[in-house]
Every structure is written in structure tokens, then in C-alpha cells.
């Protein structure tokens, strides 16, 4: 089985769409682009994890370091997930926890995104959270939370580009719009960089992802 994502040919369309993507109403009744027979949400989660960690293992080797794989990928439902740093898991969320070096995600929420917005959601969320694990291993420090989040988006773009170049991932028509739409939906409603949970506006997140995709890890 082969996963599908962006190719270099679709990248120009992605760049052209960064100024304004389709709104939520355009997705009504849309089917997932994961429609290749035999694909499931669980398979996409596993592939996104495996491929992204392989990418980062190679990146770490290139700088003479060893990437430490995530200990667990933990699905949960609602708020019945693992706590992290004394904070309970929240519904409709995915997160990396430095304590325990694991990633947890609300399975029902992510699977609903997979069905409504396409498999691109999985190939954004998982690489984004692994990006936070990379930050932890590299000892990255920023003053604002939004800086961590936008760098994780950039890392996600860099990882997907690397996998495309390595012919691990290929594309289906519309994947560029799908990825941008997922970032549109995940963007903050306003540009409040000082909010402790700020992730960046839709345009900022799209631009961070595109920067990583076009320019690689070093640009992040």
C-alpha cells in the first residue's frame, strides 16, 4: 500500500493557494481522498508515524545524533486520555508529552477529520506532534507558544517534502487543497501571539508549512 500526498508538481498550486483557501462551507459532503481500496484511518496513522520517524532518524544521523523514537502513540476518546505534566487530556486534541515521550490523540476527533477533510489531516497532525518531539530532543527554546507551534508546522512540511522526494509518498489530485484546508481549519481566529495556547492564524500556519516544504528543515 502507498500513501498519497503532495508531489513537487502540485507544490506550485499549494503556493498559489496560500493567500486564501476555501472556507468550511466548501467541504460539505466532501469525501476523503483516502479512498484507495484497503486504506483505513488506523493505517494512515501508522504510516504517518512510521514514515515521519524514519525521516527524522535520517535527519538526526546527518548531524551525528540519534533520534529517539516516540515510546507510545496512544488513542483515546473524549477526555479519557493520559495526563501530561499534571494536565488532563482534552477532547478534540492531539499532543506530545515530554514526560514519557509519547503522543496521544482523540481517536474519534481525528477519525472524523479524516472522513470530512481527507487523509491529509492525519499526515499533518502526526508529523506536527512529532515535530514537538524533535524540538524536545534538540532542546529548542522559544519565548512564545506560537513559535513552537509554527516551527512544528514547518517541520511537518519539511518531513512530508523529504518523504515525497524519497518516493515514499505520492499524490492524488486535490491533495494540495486538502492540506491547505486542514491548516485553514486549524488556524487561530485572531493574531494573538501572546496567548499561552496560540498556534498561529490559518495564513501563518499555511506559510510555516509551505516554508518547510519548499526550503527544508534548515528553514524552520
Coordinates of C-alpha atoms in Angstrom, one line a residue, residues 2-219:
X2 CA 1.2 3.5 -0.8
X3 CA 0.2 6.7 1.0
X4 CA -0.7 9.7 -1.1
X5 CA 0.4 13.3 -0.6
X6 CA 2.0 16.3 -2.4
X7 CA 4.4 16.0 -5.3
X8 CA 6.6 18.8 -6.5
X9 CA 4.3 19.3 -9.4
X10 CA 1.4 20.1 -7.1
X11 CA 3.5 22.4 -4.9
X12 CA 3.1 25.4 -7.2
X13 CA -0.7 25.0 -6.7
X14 CA -0.1 24.9 -3.0
X15 CA 1.9 28.1 -3.0
X16 CA -0.7 29.8 -5.1
X17 CA -3.4 28.9 -2.7
X18 CA -1.7 30.3 0.4
X19 CA -3.2 33.7 0.1
X20 CA -6.8 32.4 0.5
X21 CA -8.1 28.9 0.9
X22 CA -11.6 27.6 0.7
X23 CA -13.8 28.1 3.7
X24 CA -15.6 25.4 5.8
X25 CA -18.7 25.5 3.6
X26 CA -16.8 24.2 0.6
X27 CA -16.2 20.9 2.4
X28 CA -19.8 20.0 3.0
X29 CA -20.3 16.4 1.8
X30 CA -16.7 16.0 0.7
X31 CA -15.3 12.6 0.7
X32 CA -11.9 11.6 1.9
X33 CA -9.0 11.4 -0.5
X34 CA -8.0 8.2 1.3
X35 CA -10.4 6.4 -0.9
X36 CA -7.9 3.8 -2.3
X37 CA -9.3 0.4 -1.5
X38 CA -7.9 -1.2 1.6
X39 CA -6.9 2.1 3.3
X40 CA -8.2 2.9 6.8
X41 CA -7.8 5.6 9.3
X42 CA -5.7 3.3 11.5
X43 CA -3.4 2.5 8.6
X44 CA -2.9 6.2 7.9
X45 CA -2.0 6.9 11.5
X46 CA 0.6 4.1 11.5
X47 CA 2.1 5.1 8.1
X48 CA 2.3 8.8 9.2
X49 CA 4.1 7.8 12.4
X50 CA 6.4 5.3 10.7
X51 CA 7.4 7.5 7.7
X52 CA 7.8 10.7 9.7
X53 CA 10.0 9.0 12.3
X54 CA 12.1 7.4 9.6
X55 CA 12.6 10.9 8.1
X56 CA 13.8 12.3 11.4
X57 CA 16.0 9.4 12.2
X58 CA 17.9 10.1 9.0
X59 CA 18.0 13.9 9.7
X60 CA 19.5 13.2 13.2
X61 CA 22.1 10.8 11.7
X62 CA 23.1 13.6 9.2
X63 CA 24.1 15.8 12.2
X64 CA 25.8 13.0 14.1
X65 CA 22.9 12.5 16.6
X66 CA 20.5 9.7 17.4
X67 CA 16.7 10.2 17.1
X68 CA 14.8 8.7 20.0
X69 CA 11.5 7.2 18.7
X70 CA 8.3 8.0 20.4
X71 CA 7.6 5.5 23.2
X72 CA 3.8 5.2 22.5
X73 CA 1.1 6.5 20.2
X74 CA -2.0 6.5 22.5
X75 CA -5.5 6.8 21.1
X76 CA -8.2 7.9 23.5
X77 CA -11.8 9.1 23.4
X78 CA -13.2 12.3 24.7
X79 CA -11.3 13.4 27.8
X80 CA -10.4 9.8 28.7
X81 CA -6.7 10.1 27.7
X82 CA -3.5 10.2 29.6
X83 CA -2.5 13.2 31.6
X84 CA 0.7 15.1 30.9
X85 CA 2.5 17.3 33.4
X86 CA -0.5 17.2 35.7
X87 CA -2.8 18.4 32.9
X88 CA -5.7 16.1 31.9
X89 CA -6.2 15.1 28.2
X90 CA -8.8 17.2 26.4
X91 CA -11.3 16.1 23.8
X92 CA -10.7 17.1 20.2
X93 CA -6.9 17.2 20.6
X94 CA -3.6 15.6 19.9
X95 CA -0.5 16.3 21.9
X96 CA 3.1 15.4 22.5
X97 CA 4.0 14.8 26.2
X98 CA 7.7 15.3 27.1
X99 CA 7.1 13.3 30.3
X100 CA 7.0 9.8 28.9
X101 CA 7.9 10.9 25.4
X102 CA 4.6 9.9 24.0
X103 CA 1.9 11.2 21.6
X104 CA -1.8 10.9 22.4
X105 CA -4.8 11.8 20.3
X106 CA -8.5 11.8 20.5
X107 CA -9.3 9.0 18.0
X108 CA -12.9 10.0 17.4
X109 CA -11.9 13.6 16.6
X110 CA -9.1 12.6 14.3
X111 CA -11.1 10.0 12.5
X112 CA -13.9 12.5 11.9
X113 CA -11.3 14.9 10.4
X114 CA -10.0 12.0 8.2
X115 CA -13.6 11.4 7.0
X116 CA -14.6 15.0 6.4
X117 CA -11.3 16.7 5.3
X118 CA -9.4 13.8 3.9
X119 CA -6.3 11.8 4.9
X120 CA -4.2 14.9 4.7
X121 CA -5.4 15.7 8.2
X122 CA -3.6 12.7 9.6
X123 CA -0.4 13.5 7.6
X124 CA -0.4 16.9 9.2
X125 CA -1.3 16.2 12.8
X126 CA 1.0 13.3 13.4
X127 CA 4.1 15.0 11.8
X128 CA 3.3 18.2 13.7
X129 CA 3.3 16.4 17.0
X130 CA 6.4 14.5 16.1
X131 CA 7.9 18.0 15.4
X132 CA 7.3 18.8 19.0
X133 CA 9.2 15.7 20.0
X134 CA 12.1 16.8 17.7
X135 CA 12.1 20.2 19.5
X136 CA 12.3 18.5 22.9
X137 CA 15.3 16.3 21.7
X138 CA 17.1 19.3 20.2
X139 CA 16.5 21.5 23.3
X140 CA 14.6 24.1 21.3
X141 CA 13.6 27.2 23.4
X142 CA 11.3 30.0 22.4
X143 CA 9.6 32.7 24.4
X144 CA 6.1 32.2 23.0
X145 CA 4.0 29.1 22.5
X146 CA 3.0 30.2 18.9
X147 CA 6.7 30.0 17.9
X148 CA 6.8 26.3 18.9
X149 CA 3.6 25.6 17.0
X150 CA 4.6 27.3 13.8
X151 CA 8.0 25.6 13.9
X152 CA 6.2 22.2 14.3
X153 CA 4.1 23.1 11.2
X154 CA 7.3 23.9 9.4
X155 CA 8.9 20.6 10.5
X156 CA 5.8 18.8 9.2
X157 CA 6.2 20.4 5.8
X158 CA 9.8 19.6 5.7
X159 CA 9.2 15.9 6.6
X160 CA 6.4 15.5 4.0
X161 CA 8.6 17.0 1.3
X162 CA 11.5 14.7 2.3
X163 CA 9.3 11.7 2.0
X164 CA 7.9 12.8 -1.4
X165 CA 11.5 13.3 -2.7
X166 CA 12.3 9.8 -1.4
X167 CA 9.3 8.4 -3.3
X168 CA 7.8 7.2 -0.1
X169 CA 4.7 9.3 -0.6
X170 CA 3.0 10.1 -3.8
X171 CA 0.0 12.4 -4.7
X172 CA -3.6 12.2 -5.7
X173 CA -5.4 15.1 -7.4
X174 CA -6.6 17.7 -4.8
X175 CA -4.1 16.8 -2.1
X176 CA -2.6 20.3 -2.2
X177 CA -6.0 21.9 -1.5
X178 CA -6.7 19.3 1.2
X179 CA -3.6 20.1 3.1
X180 CA -4.2 23.8 3.0
X181 CA -7.8 23.3 4.0
X182 CA -6.7 21.3 7.1
X183 CA -4.4 24.2 8.1
X184 CA -7.2 26.7 7.4
X185 CA -9.5 24.8 9.8
X186 CA -6.7 24.6 12.5
X187 CA -5.8 28.3 12.5
X188 CA -6.5 30.7 15.3
X189 CA -9.3 33.2 14.8
X190 CA -7.0 36.1 15.6
X191 CA -3.4 37.0 15.6
X192 CA -2.8 36.9 19.4
X193 CA 0.8 35.8 19.7
X194 CA 0.8 36.2 23.5
X195 CA -2.0 33.8 24.1
X196 CA -0.5 30.8 26.0
X197 CA -2.2 28.4 23.6
X198 CA -1.7 30.3 20.4
X199 CA -0.9 28.2 17.3
X200 CA -1.0 30.9 14.6
X201 CA -3.6 32.1 12.2
X202 CA -4.6 30.0 9.2
X203 CA -2.3 32.0 6.9
X204 CA 0.6 31.8 9.3
X205 CA 0.3 28.1 9.7
X206 CA 0.0 27.6 5.9
X207 CA 3.0 29.7 5.4
X208 CA 5.1 27.9 8.0
X209 CA 4.2 24.5 6.5
X210 CA 5.0 25.8 3.0
X211 CA 8.3 27.2 4.1
X212 CA 9.3 23.8 5.4
X213 CA 8.1 22.0 2.4
X214 CA 9.9 24.3 -0.1
X215 CA 13.1 25.0 1.8
X216 CA 13.6 22.0 4.2
X217 CA 14.4 21.5 7.8
X218 CA 17.1 24.2 7.9
X219 CA 14.5 26.9 7.1

